[in-house]
């Protein structure tokens, strides 16, 4: 019985020594106030919602909309920086940087190239082949009619015989209004009383301009 008590006391003393040593080592760990700004590849705009955490200790924080963050860490802590759409980064906090450390973290985009995906309206290749074979091509008569409809001479004649458009009618009306306004207080002109017109007419007769051409 006395021997069992002796062993029990030795066990308790050893446990106490290990506990004291562990507490002493923890008390000697240096606490560092870590802060910084997380930016994108352009190094100008901050990235919000970035996770900065220490996985071993289970603590961390998130950057604000401007990319700023702050959190206490211990010396030699392994810190991970991760965000959706960016490559994950990790670093170890050195213990010789003082009690406050400020970082400028630049994230690199994480581009994932997805394989090509072709979408067809048919569930199987066999149905697609049947649909292609069932297509009715235009017959020769339809092709001839289409060529006639697109004939350049025909289109030119149609364009020349087109009636005046709304814009042309408006322009003609405005020209007539302007002419009426400019000759409002004048006598209406009669081409038959214009001597220059008669001289031009007589010259045209002498030159044979009105002769019928074969």
mmCIF file with all atom_site columns, C-alpha atoms in Angstrom:
data_model
loop_
_atom_site.group_PDB
_atom_site.id
_atom_site.type_symbol
_atom_site.label_atom_id
_atom_site.label_alt_id
_atom_site.label_comp_id
_atom_site.label_asym_id
_atom_site.label_entity_id
_atom_site.label_seq_id
_atom_site.pdbx_PDB_ins_code
_atom_site.Cartn_x
_atom_site.Cartn_y
_atom_site.Cartn_z
_atom_site.occupancy
_atom_site.B_iso_or_equiv
_atom_site.pdbx_formal_charge
_atom_site.auth_seq_id
_atom_site.auth_comp_id
_atom_site.auth_asym_id
_atom_site.auth_atom_id
_atom_site.pdbx_PDB_model_num
ATOM 1   C CA . UNK A 1 1   ? 0.000   0.000  0.000    1.00 0.00 ? 1   UNK A CA 1
ATOM 2   C CA . UNK A 1 2   ? 2.834   2.390  0.899    1.00 0.00 ? 2   UNK A CA 1
ATOM 3   C CA . UNK A 1 3   ? 4.607   1.474  -2.369   1.00 0.00 ? 3   UNK A CA 1
ATOM 4   C CA . UNK A 1 4   ? 1.517   2.347  -4.418   1.00 0.00 ? 4   UNK A CA 1
ATOM 5   C CA . UNK A 1 5   ? 1.264   5.759  -2.722   1.00 0.00 ? 5   UNK A CA 1
ATOM 6   C CA . UNK A 1 6   ? 4.950   6.356  -3.476   1.00 0.00 ? 6   UNK A CA 1
ATOM 7   C CA . UNK A 1 7   ? 4.446   5.644  -7.186   1.00 0.00 ? 7   UNK A CA 1
ATOM 8   C CA . UNK A 1 8   ? 1.358   7.851  -7.252   1.00 0.00 ? 8   UNK A CA 1
ATOM 9   C CA . UNK A 1 9   ? 3.262   10.777 -5.717   1.00 0.00 ? 9   UNK A CA 1
ATOM 10  C CA . UNK A 1 10  ? 6.087   10.367 -8.264   1.00 0.00 ? 10  UNK A CA 1
ATOM 11  C CA . UNK A 1 11  ? 3.512   10.395 -11.101  1.00 0.00 ? 11  UNK A CA 1
ATOM 12  C CA . UNK A 1 12  ? 1.842   13.554 -9.795   1.00 0.00 ? 12  UNK A CA 1
ATOM 13  C CA . UNK A 1 13  ? 5.216   15.314 -9.421   1.00 0.00 ? 13  UNK A CA 1
ATOM 14  C CA . UNK A 1 14  ? 6.211   14.455 -13.005  1.00 0.00 ? 14  UNK A CA 1
ATOM 15  C CA . UNK A 1 15  ? 2.872   15.675 -14.380  1.00 0.00 ? 15  UNK A CA 1
ATOM 16  C CA . UNK A 1 16  ? 3.258   18.909 -12.436  1.00 0.00 ? 16  UNK A CA 1
ATOM 17  C CA . UNK A 1 17  ? 6.766   19.471 -13.784  1.00 0.00 ? 17  UNK A CA 1
ATOM 18  C CA . UNK A 1 18  ? 5.642   18.971 -17.396  1.00 0.00 ? 18  UNK A CA 1
ATOM 19  C CA . UNK A 1 19  ? 2.705   21.309 -16.891  1.00 0.00 ? 19  UNK A CA 1
ATOM 20  C CA . UNK A 1 20  ? 4.898   24.019 -15.375  1.00 0.00 ? 20  UNK A CA 1
ATOM 21  C CA . UNK A 1 21  ? 7.397   23.666 -18.235  1.00 0.00 ? 21  UNK A CA 1
ATOM 22  C CA . UNK A 1 22  ? 4.639   23.946 -20.816  1.00 0.00 ? 22  UNK A CA 1
ATOM 23  C CA . UNK A 1 23  ? 3.141   27.031 -19.161  1.00 0.00 ? 23  UNK A CA 1
ATOM 24  C CA . UNK A 1 24  ? 6.561   28.597 -18.941  1.00 0.00 ? 24  UNK A CA 1
ATOM 25  C CA . UNK A 1 25  ? 7.235   28.002 -22.630  1.00 0.00 ? 25  UNK A CA 1
ATOM 26  C CA . UNK A 1 26  ? 3.849   29.476 -23.540  1.00 0.00 ? 26  UNK A CA 1
ATOM 27  C CA . UNK A 1 27  ? 4.506   32.513 -21.432  1.00 0.00 ? 27  UNK A CA 1
ATOM 28  C CA . UNK A 1 28  ? 7.768   33.058 -23.283  1.00 0.00 ? 28  UNK A CA 1
ATOM 29  C CA . UNK A 1 29  ? 6.010   33.038 -26.755  1.00 0.00 ? 29  UNK A CA 1
ATOM 30  C CA . UNK A 1 30  ? 6.024   36.471 -28.347  1.00 0.00 ? 30  UNK A CA 1
ATOM 31  C CA . UNK A 1 31  ? 2.699   38.026 -29.308  1.00 0.00 ? 31  UNK A CA 1
ATOM 32  C CA . UNK A 1 32  ? 2.846   40.118 -32.501  1.00 0.00 ? 32  UNK A CA 1
ATOM 33  C CA . UNK A 1 33  ? 0.158   42.475 -33.759  1.00 0.00 ? 33  UNK A CA 1
ATOM 34  C CA . UNK A 1 34  ? -0.137  41.642 -37.466  1.00 0.00 ? 34  UNK A CA 1
ATOM 35  C CA . UNK A 1 35  ? -1.863  44.073 -39.815  1.00 0.00 ? 35  UNK A CA 1
ATOM 36  C CA . UNK A 1 36  ? -1.722  44.848 -43.500  1.00 0.00 ? 36  UNK A CA 1
ATOM 37  C CA . UNK A 1 37  ? -3.484  45.372 -46.799  1.00 0.00 ? 37  UNK A CA 1
ATOM 38  C CA . UNK A 1 38  ? -4.388  42.723 -49.375  1.00 0.00 ? 38  UNK A CA 1
ATOM 39  C CA . UNK A 1 39  ? -4.443  43.911 -53.001  1.00 0.00 ? 39  UNK A CA 1
ATOM 40  C CA . UNK A 1 40  ? -5.039  42.330 -56.390  1.00 0.00 ? 40  UNK A CA 1
ATOM 41  C CA . UNK A 1 41  ? -2.656  41.904 -59.273  1.00 0.00 ? 41  UNK A CA 1
ATOM 42  C CA . UNK A 1 42  ? -2.879  45.591 -60.200  1.00 0.00 ? 42  UNK A CA 1
ATOM 43  C CA . UNK A 1 43  ? -1.469  46.519 -56.750  1.00 0.00 ? 43  UNK A CA 1
ATOM 44  C CA . UNK A 1 44  ? -3.978  49.382 -56.555  1.00 0.00 ? 44  UNK A CA 1
ATOM 45  C CA . UNK A 1 45  ? -7.401  48.136 -55.476  1.00 0.00 ? 45  UNK A CA 1
ATOM 46  C CA . UNK A 1 46  ? -7.838  46.299 -52.185  1.00 0.00 ? 46  UNK A CA 1
ATOM 47  C CA . UNK A 1 47  ? -9.446  42.866 -52.076  1.00 0.00 ? 47  UNK A CA 1
ATOM 48  C CA . UNK A 1 48  ? -12.180 42.350 -49.507  1.00 0.00 ? 48  UNK A CA 1
ATOM 49  C CA . UNK A 1 49  ? -13.294 39.072 -47.980  1.00 0.00 ? 49  UNK A CA 1
ATOM 50  C CA . UNK A 1 50  ? -9.813  37.549 -47.868  1.00 0.00 ? 50  UNK A CA 1
ATOM 51  C CA . UNK A 1 51  ? -9.278  34.996 -45.109  1.00 0.00 ? 51  UNK A CA 1
ATOM 52  C CA . UNK A 1 52  ? -6.100  35.368 -43.021  1.00 0.00 ? 52  UNK A CA 1
ATOM 53  C CA . UNK A 1 53  ? -5.866  32.625 -40.422  1.00 0.00 ? 53  UNK A CA 1
ATOM 54  C CA . UNK A 1 54  ? -3.587  30.371 -38.396  1.00 0.00 ? 54  UNK A CA 1
ATOM 55  C CA . UNK A 1 55  ? -4.827  26.808 -39.003  1.00 0.00 ? 55  UNK A CA 1
ATOM 56  C CA . UNK A 1 56  ? -2.913  25.271 -36.082  1.00 0.00 ? 56  UNK A CA 1
ATOM 57  C CA . UNK A 1 57  ? -4.403  27.666 -33.537  1.00 0.00 ? 57  UNK A CA 1
ATOM 58  C CA . UNK A 1 58  ? -7.836  27.863 -35.190  1.00 0.00 ? 58  UNK A CA 1
ATOM 59  C CA . UNK A 1 59  ? -7.982  31.662 -35.228  1.00 0.00 ? 59  UNK A CA 1
ATOM 60  C CA . UNK A 1 60  ? -8.056  34.223 -37.979  1.00 0.00 ? 60  UNK A CA 1
ATOM 61  C CA . UNK A 1 61  ? -9.785  37.240 -39.502  1.00 0.00 ? 61  UNK A CA 1
ATOM 62  C CA . UNK A 1 62  ? -11.158 38.596 -42.800  1.00 0.00 ? 62  UNK A CA 1
ATOM 63  C CA . UNK A 1 63  ? -10.098 41.694 -44.711  1.00 0.00 ? 63  UNK A CA 1
ATOM 64  C CA . UNK A 1 64  ? -12.576 44.571 -44.973  1.00 0.00 ? 64  UNK A CA 1
ATOM 65  C CA . UNK A 1 65  ? -13.881 45.915 -48.338  1.00 0.00 ? 65  UNK A CA 1
ATOM 66  C CA . UNK A 1 66  ? -10.683 47.968 -48.679  1.00 0.00 ? 66  UNK A CA 1
ATOM 67  C CA . UNK A 1 67  ? -8.412  44.950 -48.119  1.00 0.00 ? 67  UNK A CA 1
ATOM 68  C CA . UNK A 1 68  ? -7.280  45.961 -44.597  1.00 0.00 ? 68  UNK A CA 1
ATOM 69  C CA . UNK A 1 69  ? -6.955  43.398 -41.788  1.00 0.00 ? 69  UNK A CA 1
ATOM 70  C CA . UNK A 1 70  ? -5.489  43.152 -38.270  1.00 0.00 ? 70  UNK A CA 1
ATOM 71  C CA . UNK A 1 71  ? -5.068  40.242 -35.872  1.00 0.00 ? 71  UNK A CA 1
ATOM 72  C CA . UNK A 1 72  ? -2.721  39.071 -33.079  1.00 0.00 ? 72  UNK A CA 1
ATOM 73  C CA . UNK A 1 73  ? -0.403  36.163 -33.864  1.00 0.00 ? 73  UNK A CA 1
ATOM 74  C CA . UNK A 1 74  ? 2.455   34.376 -32.174  1.00 0.00 ? 74  UNK A CA 1
ATOM 75  C CA . UNK A 1 75  ? 6.030   34.203 -33.356  1.00 0.00 ? 75  UNK A CA 1
ATOM 76  C CA . UNK A 1 76  ? 6.684   31.303 -35.736  1.00 0.00 ? 76  UNK A CA 1
ATOM 77  C CA . UNK A 1 77  ? 2.960   30.924 -36.495  1.00 0.00 ? 77  UNK A CA 1
ATOM 78  C CA . UNK A 1 78  ? 2.152   29.554 -39.959  1.00 0.00 ? 78  UNK A CA 1
ATOM 79  C CA . UNK A 1 79  ? -0.322  31.977 -41.548  1.00 0.00 ? 79  UNK A CA 1
ATOM 80  C CA . UNK A 1 80  ? -2.464  31.229 -44.605  1.00 0.00 ? 80  UNK A CA 1
ATOM 81  C CA . UNK A 1 81  ? -4.011  33.847 -46.919  1.00 0.00 ? 81  UNK A CA 1
ATOM 82  C CA . UNK A 1 82  ? -6.808  32.595 -49.147  1.00 0.00 ? 82  UNK A CA 1
ATOM 83  C CA . UNK A 1 83  ? -9.585  34.077 -51.272  1.00 0.00 ? 83  UNK A CA 1
ATOM 84  C CA . UNK A 1 84  ? -11.918 32.801 -53.968  1.00 0.00 ? 84  UNK A CA 1
ATOM 85  C CA . UNK A 1 85  ? -10.424 33.350 -57.412  1.00 0.00 ? 85  UNK A CA 1
ATOM 86  C CA . UNK A 1 86  ? -6.867  33.833 -56.124  1.00 0.00 ? 86  UNK A CA 1
ATOM 87  C CA . UNK A 1 87  ? -3.954  31.534 -55.392  1.00 0.00 ? 87  UNK A CA 1
ATOM 88  C CA . UNK A 1 88  ? -3.485  30.573 -51.753  1.00 0.00 ? 88  UNK A CA 1
ATOM 89  C CA . UNK A 1 89  ? -0.416  31.937 -49.965  1.00 0.00 ? 89  UNK A CA 1
ATOM 90  C CA . UNK A 1 90  ? 1.222   30.980 -46.682  1.00 0.00 ? 90  UNK A CA 1
ATOM 91  C CA . UNK A 1 91  ? 4.133   32.337 -44.660  1.00 0.00 ? 91  UNK A CA 1
ATOM 92  C CA . UNK A 1 92  ? 5.681   31.958 -41.211  1.00 0.00 ? 92  UNK A CA 1
ATOM 93  C CA . UNK A 1 93  ? 5.694   34.933 -38.878  1.00 0.00 ? 93  UNK A CA 1
ATOM 94  C CA . UNK A 1 94  ? 9.316   35.576 -37.753  1.00 0.00 ? 94  UNK A CA 1
ATOM 95  C CA . UNK A 1 95  ? 9.932   36.475 -34.140  1.00 0.00 ? 95  UNK A CA 1
ATOM 96  C CA . UNK A 1 96  ? 12.553  39.171 -34.740  1.00 0.00 ? 96  UNK A CA 1
ATOM 97  C CA . UNK A 1 97  ? 10.307  41.806 -36.351  1.00 0.00 ? 97  UNK A CA 1
ATOM 98  C CA . UNK A 1 98  ? 9.146   43.639 -33.252  1.00 0.00 ? 98  UNK A CA 1
ATOM 99  C CA . UNK A 1 99  ? 5.748   43.658 -31.562  1.00 0.00 ? 99  UNK A CA 1
ATOM 100 C CA . UNK A 1 100 ? 3.910   45.100 -34.586  1.00 0.00 ? 100 UNK A CA 1
ATOM 101 C CA . UNK A 1 101 ? 4.245   43.970 -38.201  1.00 0.00 ? 101 UNK A CA 1
ATOM 102 C CA . UNK A 1 102 ? 2.536   45.491 -41.262  1.00 0.00 ? 102 UNK A CA 1
ATOM 103 C CA . UNK A 1 103 ? 2.360   43.526 -44.527  1.00 0.00 ? 103 UNK A CA 1
ATOM 104 C CA . UNK A 1 104 ? 1.474   44.362 -48.114  1.00 0.00 ? 104 UNK A CA 1
ATOM 105 C CA . UNK A 1 105 ? 0.095   41.158 -49.629  1.00 0.00 ? 105 UNK A CA 1
ATOM 106 C CA . UNK A 1 106 ? -0.431  40.904 -53.385  1.00 0.00 ? 106 UNK A CA 1
ATOM 107 C CA . UNK A 1 107 ? -2.663  38.070 -54.541  1.00 0.00 ? 107 UNK A CA 1
ATOM 108 C CA . UNK A 1 108 ? -2.271  36.342 -57.889  1.00 0.00 ? 108 UNK A CA 1
ATOM 109 C CA . UNK A 1 109 ? -5.359  35.256 -59.857  1.00 0.00 ? 109 UNK A CA 1
ATOM 110 C CA . UNK A 1 110 ? -6.115  31.559 -59.908  1.00 0.00 ? 110 UNK A CA 1
ATOM 111 C CA . UNK A 1 111 ? -7.279  30.884 -63.472  1.00 0.00 ? 111 UNK A CA 1
ATOM 112 C CA . UNK A 1 112 ? -8.933  27.541 -64.110  1.00 0.00 ? 112 UNK A CA 1
ATOM 113 C CA . UNK A 1 113 ? -9.370  26.509 -67.755  1.00 0.00 ? 113 UNK A CA 1
ATOM 114 C CA . UNK A 1 114 ? -12.443 24.319 -68.080  1.00 0.00 ? 114 UNK A CA 1
ATOM 115 C CA . UNK A 1 115 ? -12.729 21.684 -70.811  1.00 0.00 ? 115 UNK A CA 1
ATOM 116 C CA . UNK A 1 116 ? -14.785 22.502 -73.882  1.00 0.00 ? 116 UNK A CA 1
ATOM 117 C CA . UNK A 1 117 ? -18.467 21.674 -73.578  1.00 0.00 ? 117 UNK A CA 1
ATOM 118 C CA . UNK A 1 118 ? -20.555 21.353 -76.736  1.00 0.00 ? 118 UNK A CA 1
ATOM 119 C CA . UNK A 1 119 ? -24.321 21.688 -76.387  1.00 0.00 ? 119 UNK A CA 1
ATOM 120 C CA . UNK A 1 120 ? -26.627 20.236 -79.045  1.00 0.00 ? 120 UNK A CA 1
ATOM 121 C CA . UNK A 1 121 ? -30.429 20.325 -79.220  1.00 0.00 ? 121 UNK A CA 1
ATOM 122 C CA . UNK A 1 122 ? -30.510 16.573 -79.759  1.00 0.00 ? 122 UNK A CA 1
ATOM 123 C CA . UNK A 1 123 ? -29.887 14.085 -76.950  1.00 0.00 ? 123 UNK A CA 1
ATOM 124 C CA . UNK A 1 124 ? -28.173 11.499 -79.150  1.00 0.00 ? 124 UNK A CA 1
ATOM 125 C CA . UNK A 1 125 ? -26.042 11.491 -82.282  1.00 0.00 ? 125 UNK A CA 1
ATOM 126 C CA . UNK A 1 126 ? -28.547 9.211  -84.037  1.00 0.00 ? 126 UNK A CA 1
ATOM 127 C CA . UNK A 1 127 ? -31.370 11.733 -83.652  1.00 0.00 ? 127 UNK A CA 1
ATOM 128 C CA . UNK A 1 128 ? -29.080 14.476 -84.942  1.00 0.00 ? 128 UNK A CA 1
ATOM 129 C CA . UNK A 1 129 ? -28.305 12.466 -88.096  1.00 0.00 ? 129 UNK A CA 1
ATOM 130 C CA . UNK A 1 130 ? -32.003 11.840 -88.706  1.00 0.00 ? 130 UNK A CA 1
ATOM 131 C CA . UNK A 1 131 ? -32.758 15.559 -88.335  1.00 0.00 ? 131 UNK A CA 1
ATOM 132 C CA . UNK A 1 132 ? -30.035 16.464 -90.839  1.00 0.00 ? 132 UNK A CA 1
ATOM 133 C CA . UNK A 1 133 ? -31.270 13.902 -93.383  1.00 0.00 ? 133 UNK A CA 1
ATOM 134 C CA . UNK A 1 134 ? -34.846 15.167 -92.975  1.00 0.00 ? 134 UNK A CA 1
ATOM 135 C CA . UNK A 1 135 ? -33.941 18.736 -93.984  1.00 0.00 ? 135 UNK A CA 1
ATOM 136 C CA . UNK A 1 136 ? -35.645 19.730 -97.254  1.00 0.00 ? 136 UNK A CA 1
ATOM 137 C CA . UNK A 1 137 ? -33.322 21.687 -99.521  1.00 0.00 ? 137 UNK A CA 1
ATOM 138 C CA . UNK A 1 138 ? -34.854 24.355 -101.800 1.00 0.00 ? 138 UNK A CA 1
ATOM 139 C CA . UNK A 1 139 ? -35.656 23.134 -105.279 1.00 0.00 ? 139 UNK A CA 1
ATOM 140 C CA . UNK A 1 140 ? -34.290 24.643 -108.484 1.00 0.00 ? 140 UNK A CA 1
ATOM 141 C CA . UNK A 1 141 ? -37.406 26.721 -109.125 1.00 0.00 ? 141 UNK A CA 1
ATOM 142 C CA . UNK A 1 142 ? -37.039 28.472 -105.760 1.00 0.00 ? 142 UNK A CA 1
ATOM 143 C CA . UNK A 1 143 ? -33.369 29.164 -106.458 1.00 0.00 ? 143 UNK A CA 1
ATOM 144 C CA . UNK A 1 144 ? -34.207 30.641 -109.883 1.00 0.00 ? 144 UNK A CA 1
ATOM 145 C CA . UNK A 1 145 ? -36.859 32.864 -108.370 1.00 0.00 ? 145 UNK A CA 1
ATOM 146 C CA . UNK A 1 146 ? -34.420 34.055 -105.736 1.00 0.00 ? 146 UNK A CA 1
ATOM 147 C CA . UNK A 1 147 ? -31.800 34.867 -108.386 1.00 0.00 ? 147 UNK A CA 1
ATOM 148 C CA . UNK A 1 148 ? -34.362 36.803 -110.415 1.00 0.00 ? 148 UNK A CA 1
ATOM 149 C CA . UNK A 1 149 ? -35.421 38.752 -107.344 1.00 0.00 ? 149 UNK A CA 1
ATOM 150 C CA . UNK A 1 150 ? -31.812 39.747 -106.680 1.00 0.00 ? 150 UNK A CA 1
ATOM 151 C CA . UNK A 1 151 ? -31.014 40.701 -110.303 1.00 0.00 ? 151 UNK A CA 1
ATOM 152 C CA . UNK A 1 152 ? -29.070 43.991 -110.385 1.00 0.00 ? 152 UNK A CA 1
ATOM 153 C CA . UNK A 1 153 ? -30.901 45.427 -113.415 1.00 0.00 ? 153 UNK A CA 1
ATOM 154 C CA . UNK A 1 154 ? -34.271 44.625 -111.916 1.00 0.00 ? 154 UNK A CA 1
ATOM 155 C CA . UNK A 1 155 ? -33.349 46.194 -108.606 1.00 0.00 ? 155 UNK A CA 1
ATOM 156 C CA . UNK A 1 156 ? -32.035 49.279 -110.414 1.00 0.00 ? 156 UNK A CA 1
ATOM 157 C CA . UNK A 1 157 ? -35.303 49.687 -112.391 1.00 0.00 ? 157 UNK A CA 1
ATOM 158 C CA . UNK A 1 158 ? -37.332 49.248 -109.229 1.00 0.00 ? 158 UNK A CA 1
ATOM 159 C CA . UNK A 1 159 ? -35.245 51.901 -107.497 1.00 0.00 ? 159 UNK A CA 1
ATOM 160 C CA . UNK A 1 160 ? -35.627 54.379 -110.391 1.00 0.00 ? 160 UNK A CA 1
ATOM 161 C CA . UNK A 1 161 ? -39.382 53.855 -110.541 1.00 0.00 ? 161 UNK A CA 1
ATOM 162 C CA . UNK A 1 162 ? -39.885 54.278 -106.851 1.00 0.00 ? 162 UNK A CA 1
ATOM 163 C CA . UNK A 1 163 ? -42.306 57.118 -105.961 1.00 0.00 ? 163 UNK A CA 1
ATOM 164 C CA . UNK A 1 164 ? -41.120 60.030 -103.884 1.00 0.00 ? 164 UNK A CA 1
ATOM 165 C CA . UNK A 1 165 ? -40.483 59.118 -100.282 1.00 0.00 ? 165 UNK A CA 1
ATOM 166 C CA . UNK A 1 166 ? -41.770 61.025 -97.279  1.00 0.00 ? 166 UNK A CA 1
ATOM 167 C CA . UNK A 1 167 ? -38.479 62.886 -96.968  1.00 0.00 ? 167 UNK A CA 1
ATOM 168 C CA . UNK A 1 168 ? -38.504 63.892 -100.631 1.00 0.00 ? 168 UNK A CA 1
ATOM 169 C CA . UNK A 1 169 ? -42.126 65.045 -100.407 1.00 0.00 ? 169 UNK A CA 1
ATOM 170 C CA . UNK A 1 170 ? -41.285 67.137 -97.388  1.00 0.00 ? 170 UNK A CA 1
ATOM 171 C CA . UNK A 1 171 ? -38.282 68.697 -99.147  1.00 0.00 ? 171 UNK A CA 1
ATOM 172 C CA . UNK A 1 172 ? -40.373 69.481 -102.248 1.00 0.00 ? 172 UNK A CA 1
ATOM 173 C CA . UNK A 1 173 ? -43.094 71.093 -100.123 1.00 0.00 ? 173 UNK A CA 1
ATOM 174 C CA . UNK A 1 174 ? -40.568 73.206 -98.227  1.00 0.00 ? 174 UNK A CA 1
ATOM 175 C CA . UNK A 1 175 ? -38.953 74.331 -101.505 1.00 0.00 ? 175 UNK A CA 1
ATOM 176 C CA . UNK A 1 176 ? -42.357 75.395 -102.844 1.00 0.00 ? 176 UNK A CA 1
ATOM 177 C CA . UNK A 1 177 ? -43.092 77.275 -99.627  1.00 0.00 ? 177 UNK A CA 1
ATOM 178 C CA . UNK A 1 178 ? -39.741 79.060 -99.806  1.00 0.00 ? 178 UNK A CA 1
ATOM 179 C CA . UNK A 1 179 ? -40.327 79.994 -103.464 1.00 0.00 ? 179 UNK A CA 1
ATOM 180 C CA . UNK A 1 180 ? -43.790 81.316 -102.659 1.00 0.00 ? 180 UNK A CA 1
ATOM 181 C CA . UNK A 1 181 ? -42.422 83.389 -99.789  1.00 0.00 ? 181 UNK A CA 1
ATOM 182 C CA . UNK A 1 182 ? -39.603 84.878 -101.900 1.00 0.00 ? 182 UNK A CA 1
ATOM 183 C CA . UNK A 1 183 ? -42.027 85.879 -104.731 1.00 0.00 ? 183 UNK A CA 1
ATOM 184 C CA . UNK A 1 184 ? -44.912 86.923 -102.486 1.00 0.00 ? 184 UNK A CA 1
ATOM 185 C CA . UNK A 1 185 ? -44.981 90.577 -103.576 1.00 0.00 ? 185 UNK A CA 1
ATOM 186 C CA . UNK A 1 186 ? -43.969 89.933 -107.206 1.00 0.00 ? 186 UNK A CA 1
ATOM 187 C CA . UNK A 1 187 ? -45.977 89.338 -110.336 1.00 0.00 ? 187 UNK A CA 1
ATOM 188 C CA . UNK A 1 188 ? -46.048 85.698 -111.388 1.00 0.00 ? 188 UNK A CA 1
ATOM 189 C CA . UNK A 1 189 ? -43.446 85.037 -114.077 1.00 0.00 ? 189 UNK A CA 1
ATOM 190 C CA . UNK A 1 190 ? -44.496 83.796 -117.520 1.00 0.00 ? 190 UNK A CA 1
ATOM 191 C CA . UNK A 1 191 ? -41.831 81.892 -119.511 1.00 0.00 ? 191 UNK A CA 1
ATOM 192 C CA . UNK A 1 192 ? -43.493 82.962 -122.762 1.00 0.00 ? 192 UNK A CA 1
ATOM 193 C CA . UNK A 1 193 ? -42.615 86.594 -122.028 1.00 0.00 ? 193 UNK A CA 1
ATOM 194 C CA . UNK A 1 194 ? -38.974 85.809 -121.264 1.00 0.00 ? 194 UNK A CA 1
ATOM 195 C CA . UNK A 1 195 ? -36.807 87.029 -124.214 1.00 0.00 ? 195 UNK A CA 1
ATOM 196 C CA . UNK A 1 196 ? -33.828 84.941 -123.149 1.00 0.00 ? 196 UNK A CA 1
ATOM 197 C CA . UNK A 1 197 ? -35.982 81.814 -123.292 1.00 0.00 ? 197 UNK A CA 1
ATOM 198 C CA . UNK A 1 198 ? -37.087 82.728 -126.839 1.00 0.00 ? 198 UNK A CA 1
ATOM 199 C CA . UNK A 1 199 ? -33.478 83.252 -127.955 1.00 0.00 ? 199 UNK A CA 1
ATOM 200 C CA . UNK A 1 200 ? -32.506 79.861 -126.541 1.00 0.00 ? 200 UNK A CA 1
ATOM 201 C CA . UNK A 1 201 ? -35.536 78.227 -128.236 1.00 0.00 ? 201 UNK A CA 1
ATOM 202 C CA . UNK A 1 202 ? -34.702 79.731 -131.674 1.00 0.00 ? 202 UNK A CA 1
ATOM 203 C CA . UNK A 1 203 ? -31.072 78.593 -131.403 1.00 0.00 ? 203 UNK A CA 1
ATOM 204 C CA . UNK A 1 204 ? -32.239 75.096 -130.574 1.00 0.00 ? 204 UNK A CA 1
ATOM 205 C CA . UNK A 1 205 ? -34.445 75.049 -133.718 1.00 0.00 ? 205 UNK A CA 1
ATOM 206 C CA . UNK A 1 206 ? -31.571 76.249 -135.925 1.00 0.00 ? 206 UNK A CA 1
ATOM 207 C CA . UNK A 1 207 ? -29.257 73.613 -134.476 1.00 0.00 ? 207 UNK A CA 1
ATOM 208 C CA . UNK A 1 208 ? -31.801 70.918 -135.203 1.00 0.00 ? 208 UNK A CA 1
ATOM 209 C CA . UNK A 1 209 ? -32.191 69.847 -131.595 1.00 0.00 ? 209 UNK A CA 1
ATOM 210 C CA . UNK A 1 210 ? -35.864 69.025 -132.141 1.00 0.00 ? 210 UNK A CA 1
ATOM 211 C CA . UNK A 1 211 ? -35.337 66.885 -135.250 1.00 0.00 ? 211 UNK A CA 1
ATOM 212 C CA . UNK A 1 212 ? -36.298 63.251 -134.901 1.00 0.00 ? 212 UNK A CA 1
ATOM 213 C CA . UNK A 1 213 ? -33.255 61.086 -134.541 1.00 0.00 ? 213 UNK A CA 1
ATOM 214 C CA . UNK A 1 214 ? -33.217 57.712 -136.266 1.00 0.00 ? 214 UNK A CA 1
#
